[in-house]
Amino acid sequence: MVFRWVLLASAQRGSEMKISVGESVLELVRGDITRQETEAIVNAANSRLAGGGGVDGAIHRAGGPRILEECRAIGGCPTGRAVITSGANLKAKYVIHTVGPVYRGGGRGEAELLGSAYLESLKLAAGNDVRSISFPSISTGAYGYPIAGAARIALNTVVAFLEESGAVWLVRFVLFSEADLKVYEDELREIGAD
Ligand code: APR
């Protein structure tokens, strides 16, 4: 895949990286996704939309019970797809719940399903006039996807979408640890060097 991007900022000690893709911006930051002020934040949910630990637990705790009520009304979400609820008590107006694959060695379509989780989330955002969105690192916690491979898929999918569509202006990856942020930064540099 060939695409053009421009490095806008890169802090020396690995705290933040920002690039432009077409008219849009892609950022990597370390932080807590529940505190983001983007119009939408993405939840790494399960297919029952039943809540859980990790990002999912944090979002439901911070957003309040209304999000789970809306999830129950929707009913569920297959792996690789996405659904949308309000942000309830969060700063974000919407939560986009997507379901990444459980990693079982890589031979069960995990890569395609992970790419699809990102792409479906972005399409749903664009369809709801969302201009700014924050993603966590989907599938790399409880679902066990090795983070370097997951980061590459996440970043390739987002960059390809931003190149094709001007609908979303800001995509922010919010990484929970310095180590995860570093992996995403390294993968983004490699993508740019391809
Ligand atoms: N903000 C940003 N990232 C976070 C936060 C947070 N508040 N909390 C955890 N993370 C990070 C984790 O450190 C991990 O790197 O999000 C990444 C994804 O981990 P999980 O939340 O475990 O998501 P996933 O691997 O997709 O597993 C989904 O976990 O709790 C359940 O209901 C959820 O069954 C589903 C499964």
Coordinates of C-alpha atoms and ligand atoms in Angstrom, one line a residue:
M1 CA 0.0 0.0 0.0
V2 CA 1.4 3.4 -0.9
F3 CA 0.2 6.5 0.9
R4 CA 1.5 9.9 1.8
W5 CA 1.6 11.2 5.3
V6 CA 3.4 14.1 7.0
L7 CA 4.8 14.0 10.4
L8 CA 3.4 16.9 12.4
A9 CA 4.8 16.3 15.8
S10 CA 6.8 13.7 17.7
A11 CA 7.8 14.2 21.3
Q12 CA 11.3 13.0 22.0
R13 CA 10.4 10.7 24.9
G14 CA 7.6 9.0 23.1
S15 CA 4.6 10.8 24.6
E16 CA 2.8 11.7 21.4
M17 CA 2.9 11.4 17.7
K18 CA 0.8 13.2 15.1
I19 CA 0.6 12.8 11.4
S20 CA -1.6 14.3 8.7
V21 CA -3.2 12.0 6.1
G22 CA -4.9 14.0 3.4
E23 CA -6.9 16.7 5.2
S24 CA -7.2 14.6 8.4
V25 CA -5.0 14.1 11.4
L26 CA -4.0 10.8 13.1
E27 CA -2.7 11.0 16.6
L28 CA -1.1 8.5 19.0
V29 CA -1.4 9.5 22.7
R30 CA -1.0 7.7 26.0
G31 CA -4.1 8.1 28.2
D32 CA -7.5 6.9 29.4
I33 CA -10.1 6.7 26.6
T34 CA -13.0 7.6 28.9
R35 CA -11.6 11.1 29.3
Q36 CA -11.3 11.9 25.6
E37 CA -13.3 14.9 24.3
T38 CA -13.5 13.6 20.7
E39 CA -17.1 13.3 19.5
A40 CA -17.0 9.5 19.7
I41 CA -14.9 7.0 21.6
V42 CA -14.7 3.4 20.6
N43 CA -15.3 0.5 23.0
A44 CA -13.6 -2.9 22.7
A45 CA -16.8 -4.8 23.5
N46 CA -17.9 -8.4 23.4
S47 CA -20.5 -9.7 21.0
R48 CA -23.2 -9.8 23.7
L49 CA -22.6 -6.1 24.4
A50 CA -22.8 -7.2 28.0
G51 CA -20.0 -5.1 29.5
G52 CA -16.8 -6.5 30.9
G53 CA -13.3 -5.5 32.1
G54 CA -10.6 -3.4 30.4
V55 CA -11.8 -0.6 28.2
D56 CA -15.4 -1.9 28.3
G57 CA -15.6 -1.8 32.1
A58 CA -14.0 1.6 32.2
I59 CA -16.4 3.1 29.6
H60 CA -19.5 1.7 31.3
R61 CA -18.3 2.9 34.7
A62 CA -17.5 6.4 33.5
G63 CA -20.6 6.7 31.2
G64 CA -23.2 5.3 33.6
P65 CA -26.0 2.7 33.2
R66 CA -27.6 4.3 30.3
I67 CA -25.0 2.9 27.9
L68 CA -25.7 -0.7 29.0
E69 CA -29.5 0.0 28.6
E70 CA -28.9 1.1 25.0
C71 CA -26.6 -1.9 24.4
R72 CA -29.4 -4.2 25.7
A73 CA -31.9 -2.6 23.3
I74 CA -29.5 -3.2 20.4
G75 CA -29.0 -6.8 21.6
G76 CA -25.6 -7.8 20.3
C77 CA -22.8 -7.2 17.7
P78 CA -21.0 -9.9 15.6
T79 CA -17.2 -9.9 15.7
G80 CA -15.8 -7.4 13.2
R81 CA -18.9 -5.2 13.2
A82 CA -19.8 -2.1 15.2
V83 CA -22.9 -0.4 16.7
I84 CA -23.5 3.0 18.2
T85 CA -24.9 4.3 21.5
S86 CA -25.0 7.7 23.2
G87 CA -22.1 8.7 25.4
A88 CA -24.4 9.2 28.3
N89 CA -22.3 10.9 31.1
L90 CA -19.1 10.8 29.0
K91 CA -17.6 13.9 27.4
A92 CA -18.0 12.1 24.1
K93 CA -21.4 12.3 22.4
Y94 CA -21.3 8.7 21.2
V95 CA -19.8 5.4 22.0
I96 CA -19.1 3.1 19.1
H97 CA -19.0 -0.5 20.3
T98 CA -17.0 -2.8 18.2
V99 CA -16.0 -6.4 18.7
G100 CA -12.5 -7.5 17.9
P101 CA -11.5 -11.1 17.4
V102 CA -10.2 -13.4 20.1
Y103 CA -6.7 -14.3 19.0
R104 CA -6.3 -18.1 18.4
G105 CA -3.0 -18.3 16.7
G106 CA -3.7 -16.1 13.6
G107 CA -5.2 -18.8 11.3
R108 CA -8.8 -18.1 12.0
G109 CA -9.3 -14.9 10.1
E110 CA -8.3 -12.7 13.1
A111 CA -6.4 -10.2 10.9
E112 CA -9.4 -9.6 8.6
L113 CA -11.8 -9.4 11.6
L114 CA -9.6 -6.9 13.4
G115 CA -9.3 -4.7 10.3
S116 CA -13.1 -4.9 9.8
A117 CA -13.7 -3.8 13.5
Y118 CA -11.7 -0.6 12.8
L119 CA -13.3 0.0 9.3
E120 CA -16.9 -0.6 10.4
S121 CA -16.3 1.7 13.4
L122 CA -15.0 4.4 11.0
K123 CA -17.9 4.0 8.6
L124 CA -20.4 4.2 11.4
A125 CA -18.7 7.3 12.7
A126 CA -18.9 8.9 9.2
G127 CA -22.5 7.9 8.8
N128 CA -23.4 9.7 12.0
D129 CA -21.4 12.9 11.1
V130 CA -18.8 12.2 13.7
R131 CA -15.7 14.3 12.8
S132 CA -13.4 13.1 15.7
I133 CA -13.0 9.7 17.2
S134 CA -10.7 7.9 19.7
F135 CA -9.8 4.3 19.5
P136 CA -8.3 2.0 22.1
S137 CA -6.0 -0.9 21.1
I138 CA -8.8 -3.4 20.2
S139 CA -8.2 -7.1 20.9
T140 CA -4.8 -6.6 22.5
G141 CA -6.0 -7.1 26.1
A142 CA -8.3 -9.9 27.2
Y143 CA -8.6 -11.1 23.6
G144 CA -4.8 -11.7 23.4
Y145 CA -3.9 -10.3 19.9
P146 CA -0.1 -9.7 19.7
I147 CA 0.2 -5.9 19.9
A148 CA 2.7 -5.2 17.1
G149 CA 0.5 -7.1 14.5
A150 CA -2.6 -5.5 15.8
A151 CA -1.1 -2.0 15.7
R152 CA -0.1 -2.5 12.1
I153 CA -3.6 -3.5 11.1
A154 CA -5.2 -0.7 13.1
L155 CA -2.9 1.9 11.6
N156 CA -3.1 0.6 8.0
T157 CA -6.9 0.5 8.2
V158 CA -7.2 4.0 9.6
V159 CA -4.7 5.6 7.2
A160 CA -6.4 3.9 4.2
F161 CA -9.8 5.1 5.3
L162 CA -8.6 8.7 5.8
E163 CA -7.0 8.7 2.4
E164 CA -10.3 7.7 0.8
S165 CA -12.7 9.7 2.9
G166 CA -12.7 13.2 4.2
A167 CA -15.6 12.5 6.5
V168 CA -13.6 12.0 9.7
W169 CA -11.1 14.8 10.5
L170 CA -9.3 13.4 13.6
V171 CA -8.6 9.8 14.6
R172 CA -6.8 9.4 17.9
F173 CA -5.4 6.2 19.3
V174 CA -5.4 6.2 23.1
L175 CA -2.8 3.8 24.4
F176 CA -3.0 2.8 28.0
S177 CA 0.7 2.1 28.6
E178 CA 4.0 3.7 27.5
A179 CA 5.0 0.3 26.1
D180 CA 1.9 0.1 23.9
L181 CA 2.3 3.7 22.8
K182 CA 5.9 2.9 21.7
V183 CA 4.7 -0.1 19.7
Y184 CA 2.1 2.0 17.8
E185 CA 4.7 4.7 17.2
D186 CA 7.2 2.2 15.8
E187 CA 4.6 0.6 13.6
L188 CA 3.4 4.0 12.3
R189 CA 7.0 4.9 11.4
E190 CA 7.4 1.6 9.5
I191 CA 4.2 2.1 7.6
G192 CA 5.4 5.6 6.6
A193 CA 8.7 4.1 5.5
D194 CA 7.1 1.4 3.3
Ligands
APR1 N1 -8.3 3.6 28.1 C1 -7.5 3.1 27.1 N2 -7.1 1.8 27.0 C2 -7.4 1.0 28.0 C3 -8.2 1.4 29.1 C4 -8.6 2.7 29.1 N3 -9.4 3.2 30.1 N4 -8.4 0.3 29.9 C5 -7.7 -0.7 29.3 N5 -7.1 -0.3 28.1 C6 -6.3 -1.1 27.2 C7 -5.7 -2.4 27.6 O1 -4.5 -2.2 28.4 C8 -5.4 -3.1 26.3 O2 -4.2 -2.7 25.8 O3 -7.1 -1.5 26.1 C9 -6.5 -2.6 25.4 C10 -7.6 -3.6 25.0 O4 -7.9 -4.4 26.1 P1 -9.3 -5.0 26.5 O5 -10.1 -3.8 27.1 O6 -9.1 -6.2 27.3 O7 -10.0 -5.3 25.1 P2 -10.0 -6.6 24.2 O8 -8.6 -7.3 24.2 O9 -10.6 -6.2 22.8 O10 -11.0 -7.6 24.9 C11 -12.3 -7.4 24.9 O11 -12.6 -7.7 27.2 O12 -13.6 -6.8 29.0 C12 -13.8 -7.5 28.0 O13 -16.1 -7.1 27.4 C13 -14.8 -7.0 26.9 O14 -15.0 -9.3 26.4 C14 -14.5 -8.1 25.9 C15 -13.0 -8.2 26.0

